Short mmCIF file of N, CA and C in Angstrom, two decimals:
data_model
loop_
_atom_site.label_atom_id
_atom_site.label_comp_id
_atom_site.label_asym_id
_atom_site.label_seq_id
_atom_site.Cartn_x
_atom_site.Cartn_y
_atom_site.Cartn_z
N MET A 22 0.84 -1.18 0.00
CA MET A 22 0.00 0.00 0.00
C MET A 22 0.88 1.25 0.00
N PRO A 23 0.60 2.20 -0.89
CA PRO A 23 1.43 3.40 -0.94
C PRO A 23 1.26 4.26 0.31
N PRO A 24 2.29 5.03 0.64
CA PRO A 24 2.19 5.91 1.80
C PRO A 24 1.09 6.94 1.62
N ALA A 25 0.37 7.24 2.68
CA ALA A 25 -0.81 8.09 2.56
C ALA A 25 -0.57 9.54 2.97
N SER A 26 0.05 9.75 4.09
CA SER A 26 0.13 11.11 4.60
C SER A 26 1.19 11.94 3.86
N PRO A 27 0.93 13.24 3.73
CA PRO A 27 1.92 14.11 3.08
C PRO A 27 3.27 14.08 3.81
N LEU A 28 3.24 14.02 5.14
CA LEU A 28 4.50 13.96 5.89
C LEU A 28 5.27 12.70 5.55
N HIS A 29 4.56 11.58 5.48
CA HIS A 29 5.21 10.31 5.12
C HIS A 29 5.81 10.40 3.72
N GLN A 30 5.12 11.05 2.80
CA GLN A 30 5.63 11.20 1.44
C GLN A 30 6.87 12.09 1.40
N ILE A 31 6.86 13.17 2.17
CA ILE A 31 8.02 14.07 2.22
C ILE A 31 9.21 13.35 2.83
N LEU A 32 8.96 12.61 3.91
CA LEU A 32 10.05 11.84 4.52
C LEU A 32 10.58 10.78 3.56
N GLY A 33 9.68 10.20 2.78
CA GLY A 33 10.10 9.23 1.77
C GLY A 33 10.98 9.87 0.71
N LEU A 34 10.61 11.05 0.24
CA LEU A 34 11.44 11.76 -0.73
C LEU A 34 12.82 12.04 -0.16
N ILE A 35 12.85 12.52 1.07
CA ILE A 35 14.14 12.80 1.72
C ILE A 35 14.96 11.51 1.83
N ALA A 36 14.32 10.41 2.16
CA ALA A 36 15.04 9.14 2.30
C ALA A 36 15.61 8.67 0.97
N TRP A 37 14.84 8.74 -0.11
CA TRP A 37 15.34 8.32 -1.42
C TRP A 37 16.45 9.23 -1.89
N LEU A 38 16.31 10.52 -1.69
CA LEU A 38 17.39 11.44 -2.07
C LEU A 38 18.64 11.18 -1.22
N ALA A 39 18.44 10.90 0.06
CA ALA A 39 19.57 10.61 0.94
C ALA A 39 20.28 9.31 0.54
N LEU A 40 19.51 8.31 0.15
CA LEU A 40 20.11 7.05 -0.30
C LEU A 40 20.98 7.29 -1.54
N CYS A 41 20.47 8.07 -2.47
CA CYS A 41 21.26 8.37 -3.67
C CYS A 41 22.47 9.23 -3.33
N ALA A 42 22.31 10.18 -2.42
CA ALA A 42 23.44 11.00 -1.99
C ALA A 42 24.48 10.14 -1.28
N ALA A 43 24.04 9.16 -0.51
CA ALA A 43 24.97 8.26 0.18
C ALA A 43 25.77 7.45 -0.83
N ALA A 44 25.12 6.97 -1.88
CA ALA A 44 25.85 6.24 -2.92
C ALA A 44 26.87 7.17 -3.58
N GLY A 45 26.47 8.40 -3.82
CA GLY A 45 27.39 9.38 -4.38
C GLY A 45 28.56 9.65 -3.44
N ALA A 46 28.28 9.71 -2.15
CA ALA A 46 29.33 9.96 -1.17
C ALA A 46 30.32 8.80 -1.10
N VAL A 47 29.81 7.57 -1.16
CA VAL A 47 30.68 6.39 -1.18
C VAL A 47 31.60 6.46 -2.39
N GLY A 48 31.04 6.80 -3.53
CA GLY A 48 31.85 6.96 -4.73
C GLY A 48 32.83 8.11 -4.62
N ALA A 49 32.41 9.19 -3.98
CA ALA A 49 33.28 10.36 -3.83
C ALA A 49 34.48 10.06 -2.94
N ILE A 50 34.27 9.22 -1.93
CA ILE A 50 35.40 8.83 -1.07
C ILE A 50 36.46 8.12 -1.91
N ALA A 51 36.02 7.23 -2.77
CA ALA A 51 36.95 6.51 -3.64
C ALA A 51 37.59 7.43 -4.67
N SER A 52 36.93 8.52 -4.97
CA SER A 52 37.37 9.44 -6.03
C SER A 52 38.08 10.66 -5.49
N SER A 53 38.56 10.59 -4.25
CA SER A 53 39.15 11.78 -3.65
C SER A 53 40.32 12.33 -4.46
N ASP A 54 41.10 11.46 -5.11
CA ASP A 54 42.19 11.96 -5.95
C ASP A 54 41.87 11.81 -7.44
N ALA A 55 40.61 11.68 -7.76
CA ALA A 55 40.20 11.46 -9.15
C ALA A 55 40.66 12.57 -10.11
N PRO A 56 40.54 13.85 -9.76
CA PRO A 56 40.99 14.86 -10.73
C PRO A 56 42.47 14.72 -11.08
N ALA A 57 43.31 14.45 -10.10
CA ALA A 57 44.74 14.29 -10.38
C ALA A 57 44.99 13.03 -11.21
N PHE A 58 44.34 11.94 -10.84
CA PHE A 58 44.51 10.69 -11.58
C PHE A 58 43.99 10.83 -13.00
N TYR A 59 42.83 11.45 -13.15
CA TYR A 59 42.24 11.67 -14.47
C TYR A 59 43.18 12.50 -15.34
N ALA A 60 43.84 13.49 -14.75
CA ALA A 60 44.79 14.33 -15.48
C ALA A 60 46.00 13.52 -15.96
N GLU A 61 46.38 12.48 -15.23
CA GLU A 61 47.51 11.62 -15.61
C GLU A 61 47.18 10.73 -16.80
N LEU A 62 45.91 10.43 -16.99
CA LEU A 62 45.50 9.49 -18.02
C LEU A 62 45.60 10.08 -19.42
N ALA A 63 46.03 9.27 -20.37
CA ALA A 63 45.87 9.64 -21.77
C ALA A 63 44.37 9.54 -22.04
N ARG A 64 43.80 10.61 -22.62
CA ARG A 64 42.35 10.66 -22.83
C ARG A 64 42.03 10.95 -24.29
N PRO A 65 40.90 10.43 -24.74
CA PRO A 65 40.47 10.77 -26.11
C PRO A 65 40.01 12.22 -26.15
N GLY A 66 39.96 12.78 -27.33
CA GLY A 66 39.54 14.18 -27.48
C GLY A 66 38.12 14.44 -27.02
N TRP A 67 37.28 13.41 -26.99
CA TRP A 67 35.89 13.57 -26.59
C TRP A 67 35.67 13.40 -25.09
N ALA A 68 36.74 13.17 -24.33
CA ALA A 68 36.60 13.02 -22.87
C ALA A 68 36.26 14.37 -22.24
N PRO A 69 35.27 14.39 -21.36
CA PRO A 69 34.93 15.66 -20.72
C PRO A 69 36.01 16.08 -19.72
N PRO A 70 36.05 17.36 -19.39
CA PRO A 70 37.00 17.80 -18.36
C PRO A 70 36.57 17.25 -16.99
N ALA A 71 37.52 17.10 -16.11
CA ALA A 71 37.23 16.58 -14.77
C ALA A 71 36.16 17.41 -14.06
N SER A 72 36.14 18.69 -14.32
CA SER A 72 35.17 19.58 -13.66
C SER A 72 33.72 19.30 -14.04
N ALA A 73 33.49 18.57 -15.11
CA ALA A 73 32.12 18.28 -15.54
C ALA A 73 31.45 17.19 -14.71
N PHE A 74 32.23 16.29 -14.12
CA PHE A 74 31.65 15.12 -13.49
C PHE A 74 30.83 15.44 -12.24
N GLY A 75 31.29 16.32 -11.40
CA GLY A 75 30.57 16.66 -10.16
C GLY A 75 29.17 17.20 -10.43
N PRO A 76 29.05 18.24 -11.25
CA PRO A 76 27.71 18.77 -11.53
C PRO A 76 26.79 17.76 -12.22
N VAL A 77 27.33 17.00 -13.16
CA VAL A 77 26.50 16.01 -13.85
C VAL A 77 25.99 14.98 -12.86
N TRP A 78 26.89 14.44 -12.03
CA TRP A 78 26.46 13.41 -11.08
C TRP A 78 25.51 13.96 -10.03
N SER A 79 25.68 15.19 -9.62
CA SER A 79 24.74 15.78 -8.66
C SER A 79 23.33 15.81 -9.23
N LEU A 80 23.22 16.24 -10.47
CA LEU A 80 21.91 16.26 -11.13
C LEU A 80 21.35 14.85 -11.28
N LEU A 81 22.20 13.91 -11.73
CA LEU A 81 21.72 12.55 -11.96
C LEU A 81 21.26 11.88 -10.66
N TYR A 82 22.01 12.06 -9.57
CA TYR A 82 21.59 11.46 -8.31
C TYR A 82 20.26 12.04 -7.84
N THR A 83 20.04 13.33 -8.09
CA THR A 83 18.77 13.94 -7.73
C THR A 83 17.63 13.34 -8.56
N LEU A 84 17.84 13.23 -9.87
CA LEU A 84 16.82 12.62 -10.73
C LEU A 84 16.53 11.18 -10.32
N MET A 85 17.57 10.44 -9.97
CA MET A 85 17.41 9.05 -9.56
C MET A 85 16.57 8.96 -8.28
N GLY A 86 16.89 9.80 -7.32
CA GLY A 86 16.14 9.79 -6.06
C GLY A 86 14.68 10.12 -6.26
N VAL A 87 14.41 11.11 -7.10
CA VAL A 87 13.02 11.48 -7.39
C VAL A 87 12.32 10.34 -8.12
N ALA A 88 13.00 9.69 -9.04
CA ALA A 88 12.40 8.57 -9.78
C ALA A 88 11.99 7.45 -8.83
N ALA A 89 12.90 7.05 -7.96
CA ALA A 89 12.57 5.98 -7.01
C ALA A 89 11.43 6.40 -6.10
N TRP A 90 11.45 7.64 -5.67
CA TRP A 90 10.40 8.15 -4.79
C TRP A 90 9.03 8.13 -5.48
N LEU A 91 9.00 8.51 -6.75
CA LEU A 91 7.72 8.51 -7.48
C LEU A 91 7.11 7.11 -7.51
N VAL A 92 7.95 6.11 -7.74
CA VAL A 92 7.46 4.73 -7.77
C VAL A 92 7.01 4.32 -6.37
N TRP A 93 7.84 4.58 -5.39
CA TRP A 93 7.53 4.22 -4.00
C TRP A 93 6.25 4.93 -3.53
N ARG A 94 6.14 6.21 -3.86
CA ARG A 94 4.98 7.00 -3.42
C ARG A 94 3.68 6.46 -4.00
N ARG A 95 3.71 6.05 -5.24
CA ARG A 95 2.48 5.57 -5.88
C ARG A 95 2.15 4.13 -5.47
N HIS A 96 3.18 3.28 -5.31
CA HIS A 96 2.92 1.85 -5.14
C HIS A 96 3.43 1.26 -3.83
N GLY A 97 4.32 1.93 -3.13
CA GLY A 97 4.88 1.37 -1.91
C GLY A 97 5.77 0.17 -2.19
N TRP A 98 6.39 -0.33 -1.14
CA TRP A 98 7.30 -1.48 -1.27
C TRP A 98 6.58 -2.76 -1.66
N ARG A 99 5.36 -2.94 -1.17
CA ARG A 99 4.66 -4.20 -1.44
C ARG A 99 4.36 -4.39 -2.92
N GLN A 100 3.93 -3.36 -3.58
CA GLN A 100 3.57 -3.47 -5.00
C GLN A 100 4.76 -3.24 -5.93
N ALA A 101 5.74 -2.45 -5.49
CA ALA A 101 6.86 -2.10 -6.38
C ALA A 101 8.19 -2.64 -5.87
N GLY A 102 8.14 -3.58 -4.95
CA GLY A 102 9.36 -4.11 -4.35
C GLY A 102 10.42 -4.58 -5.34
N PRO A 103 10.07 -5.41 -6.32
CA PRO A 103 11.09 -5.87 -7.27
C PRO A 103 11.74 -4.72 -8.06
N ALA A 104 10.94 -3.77 -8.49
CA ALA A 104 11.49 -2.63 -9.23
C ALA A 104 12.38 -1.77 -8.34
N LEU A 105 11.96 -1.55 -7.11
CA LEU A 105 12.77 -0.75 -6.19
C LEU A 105 14.03 -1.50 -5.78
N LEU A 106 13.96 -2.82 -5.68
CA LEU A 106 15.16 -3.60 -5.39
C LEU A 106 16.16 -3.50 -6.54
N LEU A 107 15.68 -3.56 -7.76
CA LEU A 107 16.57 -3.34 -8.92
C LEU A 107 17.25 -1.98 -8.81
N PHE A 108 16.48 -0.98 -8.42
CA PHE A 108 17.03 0.37 -8.27
C PHE A 108 18.16 0.37 -7.24
N VAL A 109 17.95 -0.27 -6.11
CA VAL A 109 18.95 -0.29 -5.04
C VAL A 109 20.20 -1.06 -5.48
N VAL A 110 20.01 -2.15 -6.19
CA VAL A 110 21.16 -2.95 -6.66
C VAL A 110 21.99 -2.13 -7.65
N GLN A 111 21.33 -1.46 -8.59
CA GLN A 111 22.10 -0.67 -9.55
C GLN A 111 22.81 0.48 -8.85
N LEU A 112 22.20 1.00 -7.81
CA LEU A 112 22.84 2.08 -7.05
C LEU A 112 24.12 1.59 -6.37
N ALA A 113 24.08 0.37 -5.85
CA ALA A 113 25.28 -0.21 -5.24
C ALA A 113 26.38 -0.41 -6.28
N LEU A 114 26.02 -0.90 -7.46
CA LEU A 114 27.02 -1.06 -8.53
C LEU A 114 27.58 0.29 -8.96
N ASN A 115 26.75 1.29 -8.94
CA ASN A 115 27.19 2.65 -9.26
C ASN A 115 28.29 3.07 -8.29
N ALA A 116 28.07 2.89 -7.01
CA ALA A 116 29.06 3.28 -6.00
C ALA A 116 30.33 2.44 -6.12
N LEU A 117 30.19 1.17 -6.45
CA LEU A 117 31.35 0.28 -6.58
C LEU A 117 32.26 0.71 -7.72
N TRP A 118 31.70 1.23 -8.79
CA TRP A 118 32.50 1.59 -9.95
C TRP A 118 33.63 2.55 -9.58
N SER A 119 33.36 3.55 -8.80
CA SER A 119 34.40 4.53 -8.43
C SER A 119 35.55 3.86 -7.69
N TRP A 120 35.23 2.90 -6.86
CA TRP A 120 36.29 2.17 -6.16
C TRP A 120 37.13 1.36 -7.14
N LEU A 121 36.46 0.67 -8.05
CA LEU A 121 37.18 -0.15 -9.01
C LEU A 121 38.08 0.70 -9.91
N PHE A 122 37.55 1.81 -10.40
CA PHE A 122 38.30 2.61 -11.36
C PHE A 122 39.30 3.55 -10.69
N PHE A 123 38.87 4.35 -9.76
CA PHE A 123 39.74 5.38 -9.18
C PHE A 123 40.57 4.90 -8.01
N ALA A 124 39.98 4.18 -7.07
CA ALA A 124 40.74 3.78 -5.87
C ALA A 124 41.64 2.58 -6.16
N TRP A 125 41.10 1.57 -6.83
CA TRP A 125 41.87 0.34 -7.06
C TRP A 125 42.49 0.28 -8.45
N ARG A 126 42.09 1.21 -9.32
CA ARG A 126 42.65 1.34 -10.66
C ARG A 126 42.60 0.04 -11.47
N LEU A 127 41.44 -0.59 -11.42
CA LEU A 127 41.18 -1.84 -12.13
C LEU A 127 40.25 -1.55 -13.30
N GLY A 128 40.84 -1.13 -14.42
CA GLY A 128 40.04 -0.71 -15.57
C GLY A 128 39.13 -1.80 -16.10
N GLY A 129 39.62 -3.04 -16.19
CA GLY A 129 38.80 -4.14 -16.70
C GLY A 129 37.65 -4.48 -15.79
N ALA A 130 37.91 -4.52 -14.49
CA ALA A 130 36.84 -4.80 -13.52
C ALA A 130 35.83 -3.66 -13.51
N ALA A 131 36.31 -2.43 -13.63
CA ALA A 131 35.40 -1.28 -13.69
C ALA A 131 34.53 -1.37 -14.94
N LEU A 132 35.13 -1.81 -16.05
CA LEU A 132 34.35 -1.96 -17.28
C LEU A 132 33.26 -3.02 -17.11
N ALA A 133 33.60 -4.15 -16.50
CA ALA A 133 32.60 -5.19 -16.26
C ALA A 133 31.48 -4.65 -15.37
N ASP A 134 31.84 -3.90 -14.34
CA ASP A 134 30.85 -3.31 -13.44
C ASP A 134 29.93 -2.36 -14.19
N ILE A 135 30.51 -1.50 -15.01
CA ILE A 135 29.69 -0.46 -15.65
C ILE A 135 28.81 -1.05 -16.76
N VAL A 136 29.27 -2.11 -17.41
CA VAL A 136 28.41 -2.78 -18.40
C VAL A 136 27.19 -3.38 -17.69
N LEU A 137 27.44 -4.05 -16.56
CA LEU A 137 26.32 -4.58 -15.78
C LEU A 137 25.44 -3.45 -15.27
N LEU A 138 26.05 -2.34 -14.89
CA LEU A 138 25.28 -1.18 -14.42
C LEU A 138 24.34 -0.67 -15.51
N VAL A 139 24.84 -0.55 -16.74
CA VAL A 139 23.98 -0.11 -17.85
C VAL A 139 22.78 -1.04 -17.99
N LEU A 140 23.03 -2.33 -17.93
CA LEU A 140 21.94 -3.30 -18.06
C LEU A 140 20.93 -3.16 -16.92
N LEU A 141 21.42 -2.94 -15.71
CA LEU A 141 20.51 -2.80 -14.56
C LEU A 141 19.75 -1.49 -14.58
N ILE A 142 20.38 -0.43 -15.06
CA ILE A 142 19.65 0.85 -15.20
C ILE A 142 18.53 0.67 -16.21
N ALA A 143 18.84 0.04 -17.34
CA ALA A 143 17.81 -0.20 -18.36
C ALA A 143 16.69 -1.07 -17.79
N ALA A 144 17.06 -2.12 -17.06
CA ALA A 144 16.04 -3.00 -16.46
C ALA A 144 15.20 -2.24 -15.45
N THR A 145 15.82 -1.36 -14.68
CA THR A 145 15.08 -0.56 -13.71
C THR A 145 14.11 0.38 -14.41
N SER A 146 14.57 1.01 -15.47
CA SER A 146 13.69 1.91 -16.23
C SER A 146 12.51 1.13 -16.81
N VAL A 147 12.77 -0.06 -17.34
CA VAL A 147 11.69 -0.89 -17.87
C VAL A 147 10.73 -1.30 -16.75
N ALA A 148 11.28 -1.65 -15.59
CA ALA A 148 10.43 -2.04 -14.45
C ALA A 148 9.61 -0.86 -13.92
N PHE A 149 10.17 0.35 -13.99
CA PHE A 149 9.45 1.53 -13.54
C PHE A 149 8.33 1.94 -14.50
N TRP A 150 8.50 1.65 -15.79
CA TRP A 150 7.57 2.14 -16.82
C TRP A 150 6.10 1.84 -16.51
N PRO A 151 5.71 0.60 -16.23
CA PRO A 151 4.28 0.36 -15.96
C PRO A 151 3.82 0.91 -14.60
N LEU A 152 4.75 1.18 -13.73
CA LEU A 152 4.40 1.67 -12.39
C LEU A 152 4.26 3.18 -12.35
N GLN A 153 5.17 3.86 -13.06
CA GLN A 153 5.19 5.33 -13.04
C GLN A 153 6.08 5.77 -14.20
N ARG A 154 5.46 6.13 -15.31
CA ARG A 154 6.23 6.46 -16.52
C ARG A 154 7.21 7.61 -16.31
N ALA A 155 6.80 8.60 -15.56
CA ALA A 155 7.70 9.73 -15.32
C ALA A 155 8.98 9.27 -14.62
N ALA A 156 8.86 8.32 -13.71
CA ALA A 156 10.03 7.78 -13.01
C ALA A 156 10.96 7.08 -13.99
N SER A 157 10.38 6.33 -14.90
CA SER A 157 11.18 5.66 -15.93
C SER A 157 11.94 6.68 -16.77
N VAL A 158 11.25 7.70 -17.20
CA VAL A 158 11.86 8.74 -18.04
C VAL A 158 12.96 9.49 -17.29
N LEU A 159 12.79 9.69 -16.00
CA LEU A 159 13.82 10.38 -15.21
C LEU A 159 15.13 9.60 -15.17
N LEU A 160 15.09 8.31 -15.44
CA LEU A 160 16.32 7.51 -15.47
C LEU A 160 17.03 7.56 -16.83
N TRP A 161 16.38 8.08 -17.84
CA TRP A 161 16.99 8.09 -19.18
C TRP A 161 18.27 8.92 -19.27
N PRO A 162 18.33 10.11 -18.67
CA PRO A 162 19.62 10.84 -18.71
C PRO A 162 20.74 10.06 -18.00
N TYR A 163 20.40 9.41 -16.92
CA TYR A 163 21.35 8.58 -16.19
C TYR A 163 21.84 7.44 -17.09
N LEU A 164 20.92 6.78 -17.76
CA LEU A 164 21.28 5.69 -18.66
C LEU A 164 22.18 6.21 -19.79
N ALA A 165 21.84 7.35 -20.34
CA ALA A 165 22.66 7.93 -21.41
C ALA A 165 24.06 8.27 -20.91
N TRP A 166 24.16 8.89 -19.75
CA TRP A 166 25.47 9.26 -19.20
C TRP A 166 26.31 8.03 -18.89
N VAL A 167 25.71 7.03 -18.30
CA VAL A 167 26.46 5.81 -17.97
C VAL A 167 26.84 5.06 -19.25
N GLY A 168 26.00 5.12 -20.27
CA GLY A 168 26.38 4.56 -21.56
C GLY A 168 27.62 5.26 -22.11
N PHE A 169 27.62 6.58 -22.05
CA PHE A 169 28.79 7.37 -22.46
C PHE A 169 30.00 7.01 -21.58
N ALA A 170 29.77 6.91 -20.28
CA ALA A 170 30.86 6.59 -19.35
C ALA A 170 31.43 5.19 -19.62
N THR A 171 30.59 4.29 -20.11
CA THR A 171 31.05 2.95 -20.47
C THR A 171 32.06 3.03 -21.61
N ALA A 172 31.73 3.80 -22.63
CA ALA A 172 32.66 3.99 -23.75
C ALA A 172 33.94 4.66 -23.27
N LEU A 173 33.81 5.64 -22.39
CA LEU A 173 34.99 6.32 -21.86
C LEU A 173 35.83 5.37 -21.01
N ASN A 174 35.19 4.58 -20.16
CA ASN A 174 35.89 3.59 -19.33
C ASN A 174 36.71 2.66 -20.23
N TYR A 175 36.07 2.12 -21.26
CA TYR A 175 36.75 1.20 -22.17
C TYR A 175 37.96 1.88 -22.83
N THR A 176 37.74 3.08 -23.34
CA THR A 176 38.79 3.80 -24.04
C THR A 176 39.95 4.13 -23.12
N LEU A 177 39.66 4.61 -21.93
CA LEU A 177 40.72 4.93 -20.97
C LEU A 177 41.50 3.69 -20.57
N TRP A 178 40.80 2.60 -20.37
CA TRP A 178 41.46 1.34 -20.01
C TRP A 178 42.41 0.90 -21.11
N ARG A 179 41.95 0.98 -22.36
CA ARG A 179 42.79 0.56 -23.50
C ARG A 179 43.95 1.52 -23.72
N MET A 180 43.74 2.81 -23.47
CA MET A 180 44.80 3.81 -23.70
C MET A 180 45.82 3.86 -22.56
N ASN A 181 45.47 3.31 -21.39
CA ASN A 181 46.31 3.43 -20.20
C ASN A 181 46.53 2.10 -19.50
N PRO A 182 47.06 1.10 -20.19
CA PRO A 182 47.19 -0.22 -19.56
C PRO A 182 48.10 -0.22 -18.33
N ALA A 183 49.09 0.64 -18.31
CA ALA A 183 50.00 0.67 -17.15
C ALA A 183 49.33 1.28 -15.91
N LEU A 184 48.40 2.19 -16.13
CA LEU A 184 47.74 2.86 -15.00
C LEU A 184 46.43 2.17 -14.58
N LEU A 185 45.82 1.44 -15.50
CA LEU A 185 44.51 0.84 -15.22
C LEU A 185 44.52 -0.68 -15.36
N GLY A 186 45.64 -1.28 -15.08
CA GLY A 186 45.77 -2.74 -15.05
C GLY A 186 45.17 -3.39 -16.21
#
């Protein structure tokens, strides 16, 4: 049963946004030296500057939190549990990627993680569609960015074998 009271809905929004912010924070801890490391990497001409990642991810985490909240608000955990579980699993893979790529410098493992992440984001968007179309659509920029990041991950890994194992 979906949450009924406005206070419960507001607290739910705060919780979903906080969960996404926590995933971002876990990734940020692993990325503490990311700008310096990114500067060391040979990069393709289409690679964005390091300064672009923070603002993009801030927006995406906000959209993700709102998307999950919209599904939860309309259907609750009982009716939307599998879709929301997919969301949580992809969020964990999202946080893991920063550790694999920036902290542990495992380009191949990071690539495997991000490919699985793309598949789980797509599956989450598909699972959200019949429950709340707006929530599904809110995940599309995230899917597009992670698709782009997948190509960048692959290219950086291939261009920097000594730095990215």
